[in-house]
GROMACS .gro file of C-alpha atoms in nm:
model
  304
    1MET     CA    1  -1.161  -1.165  -3.225
    2ARG     CA    2  -1.452  -1.140  -2.948
    3GLN     CA    3  -1.528  -0.815  -2.835
    4LEU     CA    4  -1.487  -0.757  -2.463
    5SER     CA    5  -1.609  -0.491  -2.297
    6LEU     CA    6  -1.420  -0.412  -1.981
    7VAL     CA    7  -1.597  -0.180  -1.675
    8VAL     CA    8  -1.423  -0.024  -1.394
    9THR     CA    9  -1.546   0.230  -1.145
   10CYS     CA   10  -1.388   0.557  -1.171
   11THR     CA   11  -1.144   0.742  -0.910
   12ASP     CA   12  -1.204   1.062  -0.745
   13ARG     CA   13  -0.832   1.146  -0.797
   14LYS     CA   14  -0.828   1.373  -1.112
   15ALA     CA   15  -0.630   1.552  -1.351
   16ASP     CA   16  -0.694   1.907  -1.251
   17LYS     CA   17  -0.896   2.026  -0.920
   18PRO     CA   18  -1.296   2.074  -0.971
   19ASP     CA   19  -1.461   2.392  -0.979
   20ALA     CA   20  -1.673   2.449  -0.709
   21ALA     CA   21  -1.971   2.427  -0.891
   22LEU     CA   22  -1.879   2.094  -1.004
   23CYS     CA   23  -1.862   1.944  -0.661
   24ALA     CA   24  -2.210   1.752  -0.521
   25ARG     CA   25  -2.146   1.919  -0.191
   26ASN     CA   26  -2.223   2.257  -0.361
   27LEU     CA   27  -2.591   2.118  -0.524
   28PRO     CA   28  -2.875   2.280  -0.383
   29LYS     CA   29  -3.097   2.057  -0.170
   30GLY     CA   30  -3.399   1.879  -0.330
   31SER     CA   31  -3.532   1.520  -0.454
   32VAL     CA   32  -3.278   1.302  -0.598
   33LYS     CA   33  -3.391   1.349  -0.927
   34GLN     CA   34  -3.387   1.733  -0.856
   35ARG     CA   35  -3.030   1.719  -0.773
   36SER     CA   36  -2.917   1.462  -1.060
   37GLY     CA   37  -3.113   1.692  -1.310
   38ASN     CA   38  -2.904   2.047  -1.161
   39TRP     CA   39  -2.583   1.792  -1.186
   40GLN     CA   40  -2.630   1.683  -1.551
   41GLU     CA   41  -2.709   2.085  -1.652
   42LEU     CA   42  -2.363   2.159  -1.469
   43ILE     CA   43  -2.171   1.883  -1.606
   44HIS     CA   44  -2.306   1.952  -1.979
   45SER     CA   45  -2.245   2.357  -1.929
   46ALA     CA   46  -1.916   2.311  -1.832
   47THR     CA   47  -1.795   2.033  -2.090
   48ALA     CA   48  -1.970   2.282  -2.388
   49ARG     CA   49  -1.760   2.576  -2.259
   50GLY     CA   50  -1.457   2.372  -2.192
   51GLY     CA   51  -1.474   2.206  -2.565
   52SER     CA   52  -1.146   2.081  -2.686
   53SER     CA   53  -0.915   2.224  -2.383
   54LEU     CA   54  -1.110   1.961  -2.097
   55PRO     CA   55  -0.879   1.626  -2.068
   56SER     CA   56  -0.961   1.302  -2.232
   57LEU     CA   57  -1.109   1.075  -1.961
   58THR     CA   58  -0.769   0.847  -2.062
   59ASP     CA   59  -0.631   1.178  -1.891
   60LEU     CA   60  -0.885   1.279  -1.651
   61TYR     CA   61  -0.835   1.004  -1.371
   62ARG     CA   62  -0.547   0.936  -1.150
   63GLY     CA   63  -0.388   0.705  -0.947
   64ASP     CA   64  -0.277   0.324  -0.881
   65HIS     CA   65  -0.659   0.222  -0.946
   66TRP     CA   66  -0.706   0.389  -1.270
   67ALA     CA   67  -0.312   0.283  -1.372
   68ARG     CA   68  -0.428  -0.090  -1.315
   69SER     CA   69  -0.765  -0.063  -1.504
   70ARG     CA   70  -0.603   0.084  -1.845
   71ARG     CA   71  -0.372  -0.223  -1.831
   72LEU     CA   72  -0.660  -0.405  -1.859
   73VAL     CA   73  -0.685  -0.358  -2.206
   74THR     CA   74  -0.355  -0.519  -2.255
   75ALA     CA   75  -0.449  -0.815  -2.083
   76ALA     CA   76  -0.772  -0.867  -2.287
   77SER     CA   77  -0.577  -0.839  -2.603
   78ALA     CA   78  -0.340  -1.079  -2.486
   79ALA     CA   79  -0.603  -1.322  -2.390
   80GLY     CA   80  -0.763  -1.297  -2.768
   81TYR     CA   81  -1.026  -1.039  -2.722
   82ARG     CA   82  -1.066  -0.710  -2.884
   83ALA     CA   83  -1.110  -0.478  -2.578
   84GLN     CA   84  -1.328  -0.164  -2.493
   85LEU     CA   85  -1.274   0.007  -2.154
   86TRP     CA   86  -1.561   0.168  -1.964
   87VAL     CA   87  -1.620   0.389  -1.681
   88ALA     CA   88  -1.853   0.393  -1.466
   89SER     CA   89  -1.902   0.733  -1.270
   90ALA     CA   90  -2.119   0.884  -1.032
   91GLY     CA   91  -2.051   1.207  -1.182
   92LEU     CA   92  -2.096   1.096  -1.551
   93GLY     CA   93  -2.255   0.744  -1.550
   94LEU     CA   94  -2.108   0.494  -1.791
   95GLN     CA   95  -1.886   0.612  -2.041
   96PRO     CA   96  -1.670   0.481  -2.330
   97VAL     CA   97  -1.266   0.593  -2.237
   98GLU     CA   98  -1.185   0.512  -2.608
   99PRO     CA   99  -1.173   0.753  -2.847
  100GLU     CA  100  -0.942   0.984  -2.706
  101THR     CA  101  -1.208   1.271  -2.855
  102ARG     CA  102  -1.453   1.179  -2.560
  103THR     CA  103  -1.351   1.471  -2.274
  104ALA     CA  104  -1.528   1.594  -1.922
  105PRO     CA  105  -1.430   1.846  -1.689
  106ALA     CA  106  -1.276   1.733  -1.342
  107TYR     CA  107  -1.588   1.690  -1.063
  108ALA     CA  108  -1.617   1.568  -0.750
  109ALA     CA  109  -1.902   1.311  -0.732
  110THR     CA  110  -1.936   1.013  -0.496
  111PHE     CA  111  -2.152   0.729  -0.408
  112SER     CA  112  -1.921   0.688  -0.065
  113THR     CA  113  -2.175   0.804   0.196
  114ARG     CA  114  -2.076   1.021   0.432
  115HIS     CA  115  -1.837   1.177   0.223
  116ALA     CA  116  -1.835   1.582   0.154
  117ASP     CA  117  -1.930   1.515  -0.181
  118SER     CA  118  -2.156   1.228  -0.146
  119VAL     CA  119  -2.457   1.229  -0.471
  120ALA     CA  120  -2.719   1.077  -0.170
  121THR     CA  121  -2.745   0.915   0.168
  122SER     CA  122  -2.801   0.600   0.121
  123ALA     CA  123  -2.788   0.294  -0.085
  124ALA     CA  124  -3.131   0.333  -0.237
  125GLU     CA  125  -3.083   0.672  -0.313
  126ASN     CA  126  -2.727   0.587  -0.468
  127ALA     CA  127  -2.978   0.345  -0.728
  128GLN     CA  128  -3.203   0.614  -0.757
  129TRP     CA  129  -2.923   0.899  -0.865
  130TRP     CA  130  -2.753   0.603  -1.113
  131GLY     CA  131  -3.083   0.556  -1.309
  132HIS     CA  132  -3.173   0.915  -1.349
  133LEU     CA  133  -2.798   0.987  -1.472
  134GLN     CA  134  -2.777   0.697  -1.692
  135GLU     CA  135  -3.097   0.840  -1.873
  136GLY     CA  136  -2.935   1.194  -1.941
  137THR     CA  137  -2.558   1.135  -1.971
  138GLY     CA  138  -2.495   0.745  -1.966
  139GLN     CA  139  -2.363   0.640  -2.325
  140ALA     CA  140  -2.486   0.252  -2.247
  141THR     CA  141  -2.621  -0.001  -2.023
  142LEU     CA  142  -2.436  -0.293  -1.848
  143GLN     CA  143  -2.717  -0.515  -2.086
  144ASP     CA  144  -2.673  -0.332  -2.374
  145LEU     CA  145  -2.272  -0.408  -2.356
  146GLY     CA  146  -2.405  -0.741  -2.273
  147LYS     CA  147  -2.531  -0.770  -2.610
  148ARG     CA  148  -2.227  -0.678  -2.776
  149GLY     CA  149  -2.012  -0.956  -2.623
  150PRO     CA  150  -1.868  -1.080  -2.287
  151VAL     CA  151  -1.853  -0.819  -2.013
  152LEU     CA  152  -1.628  -0.853  -1.742
  153MET     CA  153  -1.660  -0.593  -1.447
  154ALA     CA  154  -1.447  -0.489  -1.132
  155LEU     CA  155  -1.661  -0.294  -0.907
  156SER     CA  156  -1.677  -0.204  -0.576
  157GLU     CA  157  -1.902  -0.304  -0.318
  158VAL     CA  158  -2.079   0.121  -0.357
  159TYR     CA  159  -2.112   0.096  -0.709
  160ALA     CA  160  -2.197  -0.269  -0.755
  161SER     CA  161  -2.503  -0.143  -0.526
  162ALA     CA  162  -2.572   0.170  -0.685
  163MET     CA  163  -2.572  -0.037  -1.086
  164GLU     CA  164  -2.796  -0.331  -0.909
  165GLU     CA  165  -3.069  -0.275  -1.162
  166GLU     CA  166  -2.869  -0.294  -1.447
  167LEU     CA  167  -2.615  -0.596  -1.346
  168LEU     CA  168  -2.970  -0.801  -1.249
  169ALA     CA  169  -3.084  -0.699  -1.648
  170LEU     CA  170  -2.760  -0.826  -1.786
  171GLY     CA  171  -2.761  -1.138  -1.568
  172GLU     CA  172  -3.125  -1.184  -1.726
  173ARG     CA  173  -3.035  -1.161  -2.056
  174GLY     CA  174  -2.774  -1.442  -2.061
  175GLY     CA  175  -2.439  -1.452  -2.154
  176GLU     CA  176  -2.084  -1.408  -2.037
  177ALA     CA  177  -2.057  -1.179  -1.753
  178LEU     CA  178  -1.826  -1.173  -1.503
  179LEU     CA  179  -1.826  -0.957  -1.181
  180ILE     CA  180  -1.449  -0.903  -0.974
  181GLY     CA  181  -1.546  -0.751  -0.622
  182GLY     CA  182  -1.938  -0.640  -0.610
  183ALA     CA  183  -2.177  -0.666  -0.330
  184ARG     CA  184  -2.365  -0.977  -0.357
  185GLU     CA  185  -2.442  -1.275  -0.574
  186VAL     CA  186  -2.640  -1.183  -0.930
  187PRO     CA  187  -2.814  -1.427  -1.092
  188GLY     CA  188  -2.689  -1.506  -1.463
  189VAL     CA  189  -2.340  -1.315  -1.341
  190HIS     CA  190  -2.037  -1.518  -1.227
  191ARG     CA  191  -1.865  -1.329  -0.949
  192VAL     CA  192  -1.520  -1.372  -0.795
  193ARG     CA  193  -1.535  -1.186  -0.453
  194SER     CA  194  -1.254  -0.958  -0.356
  195ASP     CA  195  -0.965  -1.128  -0.185
  196ALA     CA  196  -0.730  -0.933  -0.007
  197GLY     CA  197  -0.484  -1.241   0.059
  198LEU     CA  198  -0.405  -1.190  -0.316
  199SER     CA  199  -0.301  -0.858  -0.254
  200HIS     CA  200   0.082  -0.948  -0.186
  201ALA     CA  201   0.118  -1.138  -0.503
  202LEU     CA  202  -0.067  -0.874  -0.730
  203GLY     CA  203   0.105  -0.590  -0.538
  204GLY     CA  204  -0.041  -0.216  -0.559
  205THR     CA  205  -0.281  -0.077  -0.317
  206LEU     CA  206  -0.648  -0.242  -0.212
  207THR     CA  207  -0.813   0.044  -0.434
  208SER     CA  208  -0.686  -0.128  -0.705
  209LEU     CA  209  -0.753  -0.516  -0.612
  210ASN     CA  210  -1.057  -0.575  -0.820
  211ALA     CA  211  -0.846  -0.438  -1.109
  212ARG     CA  212  -0.579  -0.658  -1.083
  213MET     CA  213  -0.763  -0.954  -1.002
  214ALA     CA  214  -0.929  -0.885  -1.316
  215THR     CA  215  -0.656  -0.874  -1.484
  216ALA     CA  216  -0.494  -1.218  -1.316
  217TRP     CA  217  -0.846  -1.378  -1.414
  218LEU     CA  218  -0.796  -1.297  -1.792
  219GLU     CA  219  -0.404  -1.420  -1.756
  220HIS     CA  220  -0.500  -1.749  -1.622
  221SER     CA  221  -0.798  -1.811  -1.809
  222THR     CA  222  -0.664  -1.753  -2.177
  223GLY     CA  223  -0.783  -2.009  -2.400
  224HIS     CA  224  -1.108  -2.029  -2.216
  225ALA     CA  225  -1.450  -1.883  -2.226
  226LEU     CA  226  -1.431  -1.587  -2.002
  227THR     CA  227  -1.667  -1.748  -1.725
  228SER     CA  228  -1.646  -2.135  -1.840
  229PRO     CA  229  -1.572  -2.368  -1.605
  230GLU     CA  230  -1.177  -2.434  -1.736
  231ALA     CA  231  -1.162  -2.051  -1.639
  232GLN     CA  232  -1.242  -2.059  -1.303
  233LYS     CA  233  -1.072  -2.440  -1.277
  234ALA     CA  234  -0.761  -2.239  -1.366
  235TRP     CA  235  -0.834  -1.949  -1.144
  236ASN     CA  236  -0.887  -2.173  -0.843
  237ALA     CA  237  -0.572  -2.348  -0.887
  238TRP     CA  238  -0.400  -2.020  -0.901
  239SER     CA  239  -0.584  -1.814  -0.631
  240THR     CA  240  -0.555  -2.124  -0.388
  241ALA     CA  241  -0.179  -2.176  -0.391
  242THR     CA  242  -0.137  -1.799  -0.401
  243THR     CA  243  -0.336  -1.623  -0.158
  244LYS     CA  244  -0.225  -1.576   0.194
  245PRO     CA  245  -0.411  -1.457   0.509
  246VAL     CA  246  -0.388  -1.063   0.572
  247GLN     CA  247  -0.197  -0.973   0.864
  248TYR     CA  248  -0.217  -0.638   1.055
  249ASN     CA  249   0.019  -0.522   1.220
  250ARG     CA  250  -0.061  -0.189   1.346
  251GLU     CA  251   0.087   0.025   1.638
  252PRO     CA  252  -0.201   0.129   1.880
  253MET     CA  253  -0.264   0.511   1.921
  254SER     CA  254  -0.339   0.721   2.244
  255ASP     CA  255  -0.670   0.915   2.256
  256ASP     CA  256  -0.483   1.238   2.244
  257ASP     CA  257  -0.273   1.097   1.900
  258VAL     CA  258  -0.604   1.035   1.756
  259ILE     CA  259  -0.779   1.328   1.824
  260ALA     CA  260  -0.481   1.519   1.665
  261PHE     CA  261  -0.482   1.252   1.356
  262ILE     CA  262  -0.838   1.378   1.299
  263GLY     CA  263  -0.782   1.747   1.335
  264TRP     CA  264  -0.480   1.724   1.142
  265GLU     CA  265  -0.677   1.534   0.834
  266THR     CA  266  -1.005   1.708   0.852
  267ALA     CA  267  -0.813   2.073   0.825
  268LYS     CA  268  -0.605   1.882   0.498
  269VAL     CA  269  -0.932   1.766   0.368
  270PRO     CA  270  -1.246   1.927   0.475
  271GLY     CA  271  -1.568   1.728   0.432
  272ILE     CA  272  -1.343   1.424   0.451
  273SER     CA  273  -1.573   1.104   0.596
  274ARG     CA  274  -1.536   0.948   0.899
  275THR     CA  275  -1.486   0.651   0.712
  276ARG     CA  276  -1.201   0.754   0.473
  277LEU     CA  277  -1.041   0.891   0.785
  278LEU     CA  278  -1.044   0.566   0.937
  279ARG     CA  279  -0.909   0.379   0.632
  280ALA     CA  280  -0.639   0.650   0.602
  281LEU     CA  281  -0.527   0.583   0.965
  282ARG     CA  282  -0.500   0.194   0.945
  283ASN     CA  283  -0.326   0.245   0.603
  284SER     CA  284  -0.067   0.431   0.770
  285GLY     CA  285   0.020   0.127   0.999
  286ARG     CA  286  -0.174   0.253   1.304
  287ALA     CA  287  -0.440   0.121   1.514
  288CYS     CA  288  -0.779   0.207   1.678
  289GLU     CA  289  -1.118   0.017   1.729
  290GLN     CA  290  -1.367   0.120   1.516
  291SER     CA  291  -1.619   0.187   1.784
  292ARG     CA  292  -1.346   0.402   1.964
  293PHE     CA  293  -1.241   0.604   1.647
  294ALA     CA  294  -1.604   0.735   1.612
  295SER     CA  295  -1.656   0.823   1.952
  296LEU     CA  296  -1.330   1.010   1.926
  297TYR     CA  297  -1.412   1.143   1.589
  298LYS     CA  298  -1.758   1.290   1.703
  299ARG     CA  299  -1.610   1.446   2.015
  300THR     CA  300  -1.339   1.574   1.806
  301MET     CA  301  -1.573   1.765   1.528
  302GLY     CA  302  -1.828   1.863   1.838
  303GLU     CA  303  -1.488   2.061   1.988
  304ARG     CA  304  -1.396   2.230   1.657
   0.00000   0.00000   0.00000
């Protein structure tokens, strides 16, 4: 059986609430390198103190995305691979999920900008943070995994952007590399863009769509090399027949309703970003145009 490395992004849902010291919002100001160094010291210290009482990486994360990511291993095994799951984390770098002895403390760190626990303020700074984090805590790079065999990655736009230097290096070395989702085309890496039109067939939340698409790719390409023309042909036949235009039937909201929603949600989740607020509003079946929401958000937060 061929080795297959499965790389997925982490999730902000954790088994436990993180200590204040392990929330990126509380890092002292400084350069990206300084802040990353401080963060790594905090992670190492908390890991040493917690010892065996800390949850394994398997149990640390929660939610639909993580549940689907773990099932990728089963799908890969059914497709004839010996699979290993890796998690890309803004707080830990690239880590193998197995063995179960690998543990970590709960933490709050994200590449999503305008979030209270953002590790940086721009895509360029995210990439710098990832580079420093990998040097200090990462257990491998994408190109390291590529040396072992095929690599299948299910990455969000923001994570793929932060990891772009490693993606480019992986593509340059050749071999089989498949990216589900991502931010842009990478030479040498076969990319399949996220397709929300498949969500009705694959089920689950949009946050787990890339992981579910990765599972579907493995199921429909069984018997073929990971990125072979035959695998792409099988995927095209299924996805073309399956995808449906996404239709949103959201309920319009008055200004007062939007302001009340913003006040309520920011009270529940201090520091929640405007982008996440708008996503939460739309996911609840209600509608507000983006520029209007931005204006009401600024007005509301300025009044509070």
